[in-house]
XYZ file of C-alpha atoms in Angstrom:
746
model
C -0.213 -0.217 -0.047
C 1.521 3.441 -1.184
C 0.125 6.710 -0.431
C 1.506 9.881 -0.615
C 0.623 13.321 2.437
C 1.487 16.787 2.277
C 0.956 19.334 5.215
C -1.133 22.014 4.582
C 2.249 24.574 5.107
C 3.813 25.229 1.602
C 7.107 25.265 3.090
C 6.442 21.763 4.383
C 8.087 18.572 2.553
C 5.900 16.042 0.449
C 5.989 12.578 2.152
C 5.292 9.381 0.955
C 4.736 5.968 3.300
C 4.639 2.528 1.446
C 3.620 -0.686 3.186
C 4.558 -3.877 1.392
C 6.107 -7.386 1.889
C 9.509 -7.719 0.990
C 9.796 -8.420 -3.062
C 12.381 -11.574 -4.362
C 12.372 -12.203 -8.080
C 10.418 -14.958 -7.727
C 7.838 -13.393 -6.130
C 7.689 -10.824 -8.381
C 7.788 -13.311 -11.729
C 5.168 -15.815 -10.251
C 2.791 -12.989 -8.345
C 2.986 -9.676 -9.048
C 4.000 -9.603 -12.505
C 2.340 -11.237 -15.823
C 3.748 -10.850 -19.407
C 1.436 -9.676 -22.236
C 0.751 -12.657 -24.152
C 2.335 -11.582 -27.751
C 2.437 -13.782 -31.148
C 5.761 -13.766 -32.354
C 6.108 -13.369 -35.881
C 7.808 -16.391 -38.050
C 11.345 -15.114 -40.032
C 9.285 -15.074 -43.334
C 6.428 -12.912 -41.894
C 8.743 -10.521 -40.826
C 11.174 -10.491 -44.173
C 7.423 -10.380 -46.173
C 6.516 -6.939 -44.152
C 9.580 -5.316 -44.688
C 9.655 -6.022 -48.200
C 5.455 -5.027 -48.727
C 5.298 -2.086 -51.123
C 2.472 0.335 -50.082
C 1.931 3.798 -51.025
C 2.386 5.004 -47.835
C 5.807 3.425 -47.431
C 6.716 4.413 -51.367
C 6.108 8.174 -49.616
C 7.656 7.647 -46.909
C 10.912 6.497 -48.884
C 10.945 8.954 -51.055
C 10.474 11.761 -48.862
C 13.222 10.226 -47.257
C 15.349 10.160 -49.824
C 14.731 13.648 -50.784
C 14.046 15.273 -48.077
C 13.675 18.991 -50.186
C 9.983 17.620 -51.055
C 9.299 17.955 -47.490
C 9.993 21.505 -46.705
C 9.704 23.088 -50.265
C 6.306 23.045 -50.877
C 5.829 24.912 -47.839
C 8.701 27.151 -48.342
C 7.368 30.783 -46.959
C 8.442 33.229 -49.236
C 7.938 36.720 -47.537
C 9.469 35.073 -44.058
C 12.876 33.220 -45.678
C 13.314 34.476 -48.980
C 15.283 37.617 -48.561
C 17.161 36.257 -45.521
C 17.712 33.526 -47.401
C 19.240 35.481 -51.221
C 21.545 37.808 -48.703
C 22.702 34.839 -46.797
C 23.371 32.898 -50.214
C 25.422 36.076 -51.527
C 27.648 35.875 -48.847
C 28.193 32.765 -48.249
C 29.132 32.242 -52.335
C 31.639 35.097 -51.492
C 33.579 33.337 -48.949
C 33.494 30.276 -51.086
C 35.350 31.664 -53.827
C 38.490 32.865 -52.694
C 38.323 29.293 -50.537
C 37.545 27.306 -53.270
C 41.162 28.753 -55.114
C 42.659 28.251 -51.616
C 42.117 24.839 -50.912
C 43.166 23.552 -54.141
C 46.175 24.074 -53.318
C 45.911 21.782 -50.378
C 44.385 19.098 -52.647
C 47.770 19.881 -54.940
C 45.525 20.202 -58.030
C 44.848 23.491 -59.771
C 43.138 26.206 -58.029
C 40.120 25.973 -60.817
C 39.019 22.563 -59.578
C 38.385 24.036 -55.914
C 35.759 25.993 -58.037
C 34.077 22.799 -59.860
C 34.051 21.542 -56.059
C 32.327 24.391 -54.633
C 29.933 24.230 -57.530
C 28.533 20.599 -58.204
C 28.668 19.499 -54.494
C 26.527 22.226 -53.021
C 23.844 22.437 -55.942
C 23.169 18.547 -55.007
C 23.453 18.869 -51.064
C 20.201 21.158 -51.343
C 17.996 18.296 -52.936
C 19.574 15.900 -50.829
C 20.599 17.055 -47.104
C 18.664 17.294 -44.040
C 20.685 20.041 -42.650
C 19.340 23.401 -42.917
C 22.049 25.509 -42.287
C 25.386 23.623 -43.244
C 27.632 25.489 -46.217
C 29.029 22.517 -48.466
C 32.011 22.288 -50.156
C 35.729 22.557 -49.790
C 37.411 22.561 -46.416
C 41.001 22.511 -45.211
C 41.407 19.706 -43.401
C 39.815 17.245 -46.411
C 42.288 19.654 -48.508
C 44.817 18.706 -46.910
C 44.693 14.662 -46.476
C 43.939 14.717 -50.355
C 46.867 16.842 -51.223
C 49.301 14.249 -49.469
C 47.788 11.516 -51.456
C 47.715 13.230 -54.412
C 51.731 14.234 -53.524
C 52.301 10.206 -52.528
C 50.484 8.851 -55.961
C 52.295 11.245 -58.086
C 55.312 12.579 -56.630
C 57.328 14.891 -58.581
C 59.711 12.530 -59.060
C 58.018 10.315 -61.836
C 57.841 13.570 -64.150
C 61.074 14.909 -63.869
C 62.246 15.707 -67.333
C 65.627 14.136 -68.825
C 66.072 12.116 -65.744
C 65.244 11.931 -62.036
C 68.179 14.563 -60.853
C 66.623 17.079 -58.640
C 67.784 19.618 -60.833
C 66.377 18.584 -63.607
C 62.678 20.566 -64.607
C 59.270 18.784 -63.595
C 56.760 18.444 -66.280
C 53.737 20.583 -64.271
C 51.480 19.775 -66.438
C 51.793 16.358 -66.886
C 52.570 16.090 -62.895
C 49.008 18.209 -62.573
C 47.134 16.045 -64.701
C 48.106 12.712 -63.139
C 47.588 14.425 -59.235
C 43.406 15.101 -60.598
C 43.274 11.616 -61.771
C 44.432 10.671 -58.187
C 41.965 13.046 -56.524
C 39.359 12.355 -58.571
C 39.450 8.538 -58.348
C 39.536 9.431 -54.532
C 36.537 11.489 -54.378
C 34.392 8.461 -55.980
C 35.707 6.176 -53.633
C 34.773 7.985 -50.663
C 31.354 8.991 -52.648
C 31.048 4.957 -52.887
C 32.288 4.235 -48.962
C 29.792 6.849 -47.516
C 26.713 6.345 -49.669
C 27.441 2.232 -48.791
C 27.534 3.395 -45.126
C 24.652 5.431 -45.025
C 22.356 2.379 -46.834
C 23.873 -0.017 -44.182
C 22.728 2.668 -41.130
C 26.144 2.945 -39.695
C 25.125 6.963 -39.049
C 26.189 5.926 -35.873
C 29.791 5.817 -36.848
C 30.231 9.587 -36.175
C 29.568 8.516 -32.115
C 33.338 7.158 -32.132
C 35.144 10.137 -33.013
C 33.793 12.068 -29.996
C 34.359 16.115 -29.741
C 37.557 16.071 -27.852
C 38.921 13.443 -30.558
C 37.713 15.855 -33.871
C 38.908 18.773 -31.948
C 42.186 17.775 -31.523
C 42.236 16.272 -35.410
C 41.680 19.629 -36.293
C 44.457 21.485 -34.305
C 46.901 19.109 -35.259
C 45.569 20.067 -39.376
C 45.519 23.183 -38.719
C 48.989 23.109 -37.622
C 49.910 21.067 -40.616
C 48.556 22.895 -43.225
C 50.293 26.537 -41.807
C 53.049 25.494 -42.230
C 52.380 24.120 -45.461
C 51.557 27.514 -46.421
C 54.577 29.445 -45.036
C 56.342 28.404 -48.566
C 53.534 30.614 -50.519
C 53.755 33.386 -48.198
C 57.878 33.890 -48.244
C 57.520 33.481 -51.927
C 60.165 30.663 -51.569
C 60.262 27.209 -53.786
C 60.820 24.087 -52.259
C 58.979 20.263 -52.583
C 55.694 19.313 -50.825
C 57.315 16.544 -48.360
C 54.700 13.378 -47.233
C 55.593 11.117 -45.042
C 57.787 10.745 -41.989
C 58.026 13.795 -40.025
C 56.715 15.659 -43.364
C 56.348 19.292 -40.901
C 59.996 19.181 -40.154
C 60.699 18.867 -43.703
C 59.234 21.115 -44.679
C 60.134 23.956 -42.010
C 63.833 22.480 -42.694
C 64.024 23.514 -46.722
C 61.780 26.723 -46.157
C 64.601 27.559 -43.240
C 67.210 26.290 -46.369
C 66.135 28.641 -48.977
C 64.666 31.843 -46.845
C 67.538 33.182 -48.237
C 65.540 33.703 -51.735
C 62.380 35.341 -49.777
C 60.399 37.196 -52.092
C 59.793 40.381 -50.529
C 57.065 41.777 -52.812
C 55.327 37.945 -51.913
C 56.231 38.216 -47.871
C 54.926 42.085 -48.323
C 51.312 41.552 -49.652
C 50.678 38.411 -47.478
C 51.367 39.535 -44.317
C 49.065 43.043 -45.282
C 47.004 40.657 -46.819
C 46.796 38.529 -43.332
C 46.694 41.431 -40.794
C 43.869 43.354 -42.927
C 41.814 39.937 -42.501
C 42.597 39.931 -38.872
C 41.695 42.909 -38.675
C 38.170 41.999 -40.685
C 37.227 38.845 -38.553
C 37.854 40.698 -35.093
C 35.560 43.702 -36.253
C 32.949 41.378 -37.674
C 32.884 39.482 -34.260
C 33.005 42.547 -32.389
C 30.022 44.224 -34.091
C 28.281 40.783 -35.508
C 25.194 42.137 -33.353
C 24.965 45.477 -35.262
C 26.266 44.693 -39.104
C 23.041 42.811 -40.744
C 25.637 40.973 -43.008
C 29.324 40.011 -42.307
C 32.069 42.070 -44.107
C 33.200 39.943 -46.694
C 36.599 40.631 -46.159
C 38.306 37.871 -48.029
C 36.678 38.614 -51.414
C 37.987 42.477 -51.082
C 41.544 40.943 -50.771
C 40.876 38.651 -53.813
C 39.552 41.522 -55.493
C 41.558 44.482 -54.655
C 45.034 41.766 -54.962
C 44.376 41.199 -58.055
C 43.515 44.177 -59.403
C 46.953 45.555 -58.025
C 49.059 42.044 -59.197
C 47.415 43.080 -62.695
C 47.795 46.404 -63.217
C 51.335 46.507 -61.739
C 52.080 42.793 -63.787
C 53.488 41.475 -60.518
C 54.517 37.984 -61.824
C 57.107 39.602 -64.661
C 58.345 42.515 -62.658
C 58.536 41.035 -58.979
C 58.537 37.885 -59.542
C 55.042 37.117 -57.532
C 54.177 33.354 -58.346
C 50.094 34.542 -59.096
C 47.332 31.473 -60.009
C 47.640 31.145 -63.296
C 45.337 30.281 -66.133
C 42.161 29.304 -65.204
C 40.097 27.724 -68.182
C 36.387 29.241 -68.601
C 33.299 27.230 -69.009
C 32.591 23.335 -67.054
C 34.969 21.056 -67.957
C 32.740 17.903 -70.198
C 32.313 14.927 -67.493
C 34.664 11.988 -67.274
C 34.869 8.335 -66.380
C 37.493 8.353 -63.042
C 40.581 5.900 -63.028
C 39.315 2.767 -61.812
C 42.523 1.317 -61.345
C 44.272 3.473 -58.446
C 41.247 2.396 -56.311
C 43.101 -0.359 -54.601
C 45.805 1.961 -53.522
C 43.340 4.650 -52.560
C 41.042 2.600 -50.242
C 42.493 3.035 -46.771
C 42.907 6.239 -47.389
C 39.130 7.363 -48.794
C 37.740 5.388 -45.901
C 39.687 7.368 -43.287
C 38.643 10.777 -45.185
C 34.621 9.312 -45.436
C 34.683 9.280 -41.725
C 36.372 12.114 -40.923
C 34.190 14.282 -43.753
C 31.063 12.778 -42.404
C 31.933 13.410 -38.572
C 32.756 16.789 -39.054
C 29.401 17.441 -41.289
C 26.973 15.776 -38.560
C 28.713 17.707 -35.913
C 28.072 20.402 -38.145
C 24.247 19.561 -38.554
C 23.491 19.028 -35.003
C 24.661 22.288 -33.747
C 22.972 24.002 -35.785
C 19.715 21.671 -35.433
C 19.545 22.169 -32.187
C 19.594 25.727 -31.421
C 16.935 26.124 -34.124
C 14.599 23.524 -32.775
C 14.898 20.529 -36.238
C 16.130 17.024 -36.118
C 18.969 15.296 -38.785
C 18.920 12.381 -39.926
C 22.716 10.892 -39.553
C 22.282 7.869 -42.338
C 20.635 10.389 -44.857
C 23.675 12.861 -44.448
C 25.274 10.189 -44.973
C 23.942 9.156 -48.505
C 23.687 12.797 -49.048
C 27.602 13.438 -48.973
C 28.497 9.796 -50.910
C 26.078 10.874 -53.500
C 26.810 14.473 -53.477
C 31.334 13.443 -53.759
C 30.072 10.375 -55.863
C 27.981 11.929 -58.932
C 29.993 15.429 -58.103
C 33.274 13.776 -59.199
C 32.467 12.503 -62.578
C 32.535 16.729 -62.887
C 36.113 16.684 -61.577
C 35.601 17.325 -57.159
C 37.614 16.949 -54.997
C 35.717 15.609 -51.231
C 33.836 18.144 -50.237
C 32.220 18.677 -46.731
C 30.756 20.977 -44.252
C 32.816 24.012 -43.754
C 32.960 25.490 -39.934
C 33.640 29.527 -41.012
C 31.105 29.483 -43.927
C 28.444 27.407 -42.197
C 28.480 30.055 -39.077
C 28.734 32.767 -42.589
C 25.688 31.039 -43.711
C 23.630 31.453 -40.321
C 24.474 34.298 -38.850
C 23.596 36.363 -42.145
C 19.590 34.904 -41.712
C 20.143 31.718 -43.752
C 16.772 30.073 -42.511
C 16.951 26.624 -45.378
C 19.238 25.010 -48.366
C 17.486 27.701 -50.553
C 20.759 29.548 -49.310
C 22.982 27.051 -50.085
C 21.339 26.730 -53.958
C 22.164 30.593 -54.282
C 25.926 30.389 -53.269
C 26.476 27.550 -55.512
C 24.988 29.640 -58.590
C 27.008 32.600 -57.640
C 30.625 30.572 -57.949
C 28.744 29.088 -61.458
C 28.684 32.303 -62.528
C 31.972 32.905 -61.737
C 33.606 29.961 -63.397
C 31.372 30.288 -66.645
C 31.699 33.927 -67.152
C 34.647 35.803 -65.301
C 37.251 32.964 -63.860
C 39.802 34.303 -66.175
C 39.695 37.261 -64.095
C 41.309 36.145 -61.088
C 44.702 34.326 -63.053
C 46.701 37.637 -62.282
C 45.720 36.625 -58.068
C 49.075 36.118 -55.865
C 48.951 32.405 -54.536
C 50.188 34.059 -51.182
C 46.818 36.007 -50.882
C 45.400 32.535 -51.030
C 47.765 31.464 -48.439
C 46.748 34.438 -45.798
C 43.344 33.632 -46.187
C 43.703 29.732 -45.272
C 46.112 31.385 -42.412
C 43.826 33.087 -40.854
C 40.924 31.015 -41.375
C 42.704 28.207 -39.151
C 43.221 30.986 -35.918
C 39.900 29.249 -35.144
C 41.030 26.046 -34.932
C 43.956 27.412 -32.427
C 41.576 28.496 -30.013
C 40.729 25.639 -29.533
C 43.658 24.852 -27.540
C 42.065 26.978 -24.659
C 40.673 23.142 -24.446
C 43.486 22.175 -22.696
C 42.939 23.457 -18.610
C 38.752 23.170 -18.802
C 39.775 18.845 -20.160
C 42.414 18.925 -17.516
C 39.942 19.734 -14.514
C 36.868 17.840 -16.129
C 38.374 14.453 -17.431
C 41.758 13.651 -17.695
C 40.815 10.720 -20.359
C 39.236 12.749 -22.970
C 41.808 15.272 -22.679
C 45.051 12.138 -23.508
C 42.486 11.330 -26.064
C 42.167 15.405 -27.761
C 46.542 15.500 -27.416
C 46.829 12.307 -28.280
C 45.990 12.597 -31.943
C 48.015 15.992 -32.032
C 50.944 13.974 -30.802
C 50.217 11.269 -33.811
C 49.452 13.753 -36.694
C 52.248 16.536 -35.686
C 55.026 13.535 -36.578
C 54.035 12.857 -39.852
C 51.580 12.577 -43.053
C 52.009 9.117 -44.521
C 52.836 5.383 -43.453
C 54.726 5.710 -40.896
C 56.026 2.396 -38.497
C 55.204 2.759 -34.486
C 54.727 6.025 -32.944
C 55.399 8.252 -36.505
C 52.034 8.079 -37.583
C 49.992 9.414 -40.433
C 46.933 11.507 -41.103
C 44.854 8.514 -41.485
C 47.233 6.044 -39.333
C 47.245 8.708 -37.021
C 42.906 8.681 -36.944
C 42.667 5.042 -36.668
C 44.687 4.981 -33.998
C 42.831 8.192 -32.064
C 39.879 5.902 -33.012
C 41.181 2.823 -31.239
C 42.644 4.784 -28.644
C 38.731 6.392 -27.997
C 37.647 2.990 -27.862
C 40.494 1.415 -25.519
C 39.516 4.191 -22.716
C 35.539 2.705 -22.665
C 37.546 -0.570 -21.921
C 39.717 1.219 -19.658
C 36.646 2.654 -17.569
C 35.321 -0.773 -17.307
C 38.552 -2.236 -16.174
C 39.222 0.728 -13.590
C 35.545 1.506 -12.283
C 34.481 3.212 -8.866
C 33.660 0.440 -6.319
C 32.137 0.445 -3.361
C 30.341 -0.098 0.296
C 27.834 1.325 0.303
C 26.060 1.759 3.855
C 22.630 3.076 4.920
C 21.328 6.562 6.298
C 19.049 5.890 9.093
C 15.471 5.906 9.318
C 15.758 5.985 5.255
C 15.887 2.899 2.521
C 18.591 5.248 1.068
C 22.558 3.653 0.738
C 25.483 4.757 -0.258
C 29.050 4.931 -0.442
C 30.227 4.601 3.261
C 33.913 5.730 2.524
C 31.606 9.593 1.306
C 29.095 9.807 3.041
C 29.565 10.411 7.449
C 25.792 9.381 7.691
C 26.032 6.133 5.657
C 26.049 2.814 8.180
C 26.805 -0.564 7.765
C 24.044 -2.554 8.277
C 25.939 -5.256 11.037
C 26.577 -8.728 9.897
C 26.125 -7.531 5.909
C 28.381 -6.352 3.086
C 27.083 -4.299 0.271
C 28.869 -4.109 -3.085
C 28.708 -1.641 -5.888
C 30.247 -1.355 -8.734
C 30.091 0.949 -11.573
C 30.100 -1.515 -14.319
C 28.763 -3.875 -16.196
C 30.315 -7.707 -15.595
C 31.820 -9.389 -19.020
C 34.730 -11.491 -19.970
C 37.304 -8.859 -20.360
C 36.687 -7.866 -16.215
C 35.012 -10.658 -14.440
C 38.046 -11.644 -12.543
C 38.457 -8.198 -11.328
C 35.114 -7.620 -9.814
C 35.627 -10.679 -8.069
C 38.842 -9.539 -7.206
C 37.837 -6.268 -6.060
C 34.691 -7.522 -4.211
C 37.159 -9.707 -1.860
C 38.910 -6.918 -1.248
C 36.377 -4.522 -0.484
C 34.339 -6.732 1.588
C 37.450 -8.624 3.647
C 36.666 -11.687 3.065
C 38.413 -14.172 0.941
C 36.945 -17.862 1.335
C 40.203 -19.959 0.021
C 42.183 -18.077 2.907
C 39.556 -19.243 5.480
C 39.471 -22.605 3.835
C 43.021 -22.655 4.886
C 43.012 -20.865 8.094
C 40.462 -23.861 8.857
C 42.867 -26.557 8.121
C 45.452 -24.895 9.875
C 43.516 -25.429 12.732
C 42.320 -28.388 12.265
C 45.674 -30.137 11.729
C 46.352 -28.722 15.668
C 43.318 -29.729 16.917
C 44.349 -33.589 15.233
C 47.584 -33.360 17.115
C 46.187 -32.171 20.901
C 44.035 -34.999 20.471
C 46.558 -37.088 20.427
C 48.367 -36.055 22.963
C 45.274 -36.398 25.285
C 44.790 -40.084 24.085
C 47.768 -41.019 24.957
C 47.392 -38.963 28.208
C 43.950 -41.083 28.880
C 45.598 -44.509 27.947
C 47.597 -44.586 31.273
C 44.622 -44.338 33.223
C 41.599 -46.345 31.027
C 42.028 -49.519 33.441
C 41.326 -47.463 36.408
C 38.466 -45.780 35.132
C 36.968 -49.522 34.078
C 36.710 -50.991 37.344
C 35.200 -47.398 39.062
C 32.412 -46.910 36.620
C 31.977 -51.241 36.994
C 31.782 -50.548 40.618
C 29.165 -48.058 40.433
C 27.076 -49.200 38.062
C 27.057 -52.613 40.334
C 25.504 -50.185 43.074
C 23.175 -48.107 40.924
C 25.327 -45.228 40.458
C 25.838 -43.684 36.922
C 28.612 -41.001 37.042
C 31.150 -39.675 34.614
C 34.621 -40.152 35.234
C 37.439 -37.898 33.589
C 41.163 -37.955 34.276
C 42.815 -34.924 34.194
C 41.106 -31.229 34.124
C 37.847 -31.160 34.536
C 36.390 -30.090 30.776
C 32.688 -29.775 29.185
C 31.650 -32.710 27.036
C 28.423 -32.419 23.763
C 26.066 -34.966 24.228
C 24.300 -36.092 21.117
C 20.474 -37.447 21.740
C 19.877 -40.296 19.979
C 16.466 -42.054 19.743
C 15.398 -39.922 23.307
C 18.620 -41.177 24.997
C 21.419 -39.314 25.622
C 24.488 -41.031 24.207
C 28.181 -39.573 25.684
C 29.988 -38.422 22.476
C 33.868 -37.421 23.117
C 35.827 -35.183 20.703
C 37.479 -38.414 19.604
C 34.205 -39.738 18.063
C 33.013 -36.991 16.103
C 34.601 -35.930 12.508
C 36.797 -33.136 13.289
C 35.260 -31.097 10.319
C 32.144 -30.710 12.508
C 33.965 -29.995 15.495
C 34.923 -26.809 13.894
C 32.331 -26.165 11.907
C 31.806 -22.711 13.267
C 31.354 -18.996 11.580
C 34.595 -18.046 9.874
C 33.418 -14.327 9.317
C 31.130 -12.000 11.194
C 29.704 -11.340 7.983
C 26.588 -13.784 6.989
C 25.166 -12.141 3.608
C 26.988 -10.146 0.806
C 24.894 -7.618 -1.304
C 25.406 -7.244 -5.059
C 24.047 -4.049 -6.319
C 23.474 -4.722 -9.765
C 21.623 -1.107 -10.118
C 24.719 -0.255 -12.304
C 25.081 -3.111 -14.660
C 23.916 -2.832 -17.666
C 25.045 -5.882 -19.146
C 26.283 -9.428 -18.121
C 27.829 -12.302 -20.623
C 28.023 -15.846 -20.106
C 31.146 -15.397 -18.437
C 30.132 -12.922 -16.082
C 26.933 -15.071 -14.859
C 29.285 -17.865 -15.217
C 31.315 -15.969 -12.558
C 28.675 -14.373 -10.078
C 27.386 -18.105 -9.857
C 30.949 -19.474 -8.857
C 30.431 -16.402 -6.205
C 27.893 -17.629 -4.720
C 28.780 -20.917 -4.503
C 32.586 -20.218 -3.300
C 31.145 -17.715 0.092
C 28.541 -20.162 0.527
C 31.437 -22.432 2.007
C 32.196 -20.505 4.828
C 28.476 -19.815 5.466
C 28.146 -16.504 3.937
C 25.022 -15.725 1.750
C 25.466 -13.792 -1.534
C 22.339 -12.111 -3.304
C 21.578 -9.524 -6.066
C 19.644 -6.447 -5.820
C 18.881 -3.994 -8.278
C 18.374 -6.052 -11.831
C 16.628 -3.983 -14.482
C 13.745 -6.163 -16.159
C 16.711 -6.486 -19.491
C 19.371 -8.295 -17.070
C 17.242 -10.548 -15.473
C 15.897 -11.562 -18.778
C 19.451 -11.982 -20.177
C 20.595 -13.552 -16.502
C 17.656 -16.345 -17.955
C 19.178 -16.628 -20.881
C 22.557 -17.537 -19.662
C 20.761 -20.209 -17.478
C 21.594 -18.201 -14.656
C 19.038 -20.127 -12.807
C 19.478 -23.449 -11.294
C 20.976 -24.546 -7.864
C 22.104 -23.486 -6.149
C 21.056 -19.865 -7.462
C 17.265 -19.287 -7.667
C 15.235 -16.249 -8.559
C 15.134 -16.334 -4.809
C 18.282 -14.701 -4.359
C 17.673 -11.364 -6.866
C 15.262 -8.265 -5.048
C 14.204 -5.443 -7.249
C 15.742 -2.892 -4.366
C 19.095 -2.766 -1.837
C 16.544 -2.445 1.088
C 14.076 -5.869 0.196
C 17.970 -7.799 0.285
C 18.552 -5.829 3.578
C 15.276 -6.701 5.477
C 15.021 -10.342 4.347
C 18.912 -11.060 5.291
C 18.214 -8.952 8.559
C 14.954 -11.623 9.307
C 16.657 -14.743 7.843
C 19.502 -14.102 10.217
C 17.474 -13.243 13.298
C 15.762 -17.025 12.651
C 17.187 -19.273 15.345
C 18.783 -21.791 13.579
C 18.281 -25.906 13.914
C 20.667 -28.330 15.878
């Protein structure tokens, strides 16, 4: 019976009173709960229902595959259109210089960055579920692509008239080959993402934890910045790929620093200062400015005009973008022959690209009150990359900086992204040639300033140190691996892709570590309540007399079952094996003492018999004991008392006494989410082992799911029965106190 009472005074605490019998699982399962009757469906029926087609199911599939159909018919023109137009133009203006700049990171001519800023963005408008992310080129992904392109098509393959380093490199043939490699890589990434989406692997991003992704992008920012120093200084060095590539890049720059082009350096520094100032201005006055000041497009237009007017490439030796073909290239089938070499890299890029996109999408969805589908995002990214690759693009994902601009300038739907892609298309088709005099140092300045936001993530270190040192290790673990290399490196000198795999593996190992090192506690009761807390942490918690309540904050499975048992014995201070060893030692000394008593008693046995005979004749029965007086045990048989000394009873029975003041151990299974067959066998062996020293082990707080698993694992068989399982710790404590209070039979 349960009822709730409250005092009429507003400040009085709400009270509840419960009066019920002590429950155990045997009673609950047989008397209290009754399962609903359900007819299980056959396998054939489930398959038939899954494959059955109906108008509603077809509509759901189409709307799920093309999310634009769910919101476009009800698009509010008056409310959303103006904001989407302003946002689309702002994002497109930002996408143009970033597309050109990130193409350099991908080791392909700049125009391919413009292609990658058009086709995928157009497709995502129809396939994506996020209303605010900006799909296109991104520095981290471009860096990964560039490393693969340089590895598969190094300069040495295209040296004219020999392989000597002083020989001329056929840049046109090299760039053409790198474009083929990058396009094939993009196709493979698209296939992987699409297949993962169909297989409902949207949860894959869970294993790329936020600290890991932040550490990954911070490390990438370091590598990207180092790769842009040569463009900022105007020095010519090879692009390094492999072990310690960052160190090699810096070494090459410093070796050639004497050949720095002063004009190039001045242009780059001025652009960096200007862009930083504009970004700071936009951040300070973002609430007052209707749209952010487009600093990047201003820098591109002004520097292009100055470079063209002063003919800097010829008069001052400033390196410029060069030829940008007008119009779009015809579609072309990728080179499938390179797929085997690219698959590991493609998988890493596919996972990283999706993780970045889905994390941004979820952030904006949470802010604006809508939901995104991780599986559909995988499908959308996969199709964007796969279909666009036939039109000479490289892998794309969501851009953090552009997404923030698209959202902050009033973008409401994917229409903003569509308008941004149209703006890029106009530039590619009509005025792409205008950007040919653009100095590459300007693009390097744009890249380096855009990476400043990633360096701010280093501020996470103090916060992570205070909150979670394990997550701090995950975060900076990847920075270490990434900093030391970019390709295949054995042992700890790992590259970008393998470093990511190791970091993911390390993140998973931390989960295993937490199951291996859980928080263990002995619980005590708060007086006059049914609440139980750690006795080491709370003064009010008092242990119940003769009862130990053990809690381990972990599930029990093959990897930690032995650790669970050893911790249980250490915490409770009861080790049955040691207690039994002590009993055997006592038994050994008892046998020795019995032997000595036998020798003493043998000398007076004749005298004792005579005395007893005389007493019998006189009709008197008395007990005669030689030596010191000793109390004897008596055994009643058939209503008569028979003398029985220590020699006639077994030593095991004589020494069968409680070896520990603890009579019951309660295992709190409230934190246990699952248990496997090894864990179930371990718990059953614990119950049997402690029973040998007269200590009863019971379980409390098992969830219904866990109980179902235990039944499946055949856990409930002698000596373990459902009567040993209690729904709460308090039920178990009351039961154990009552059982111990009963008198024992002789």
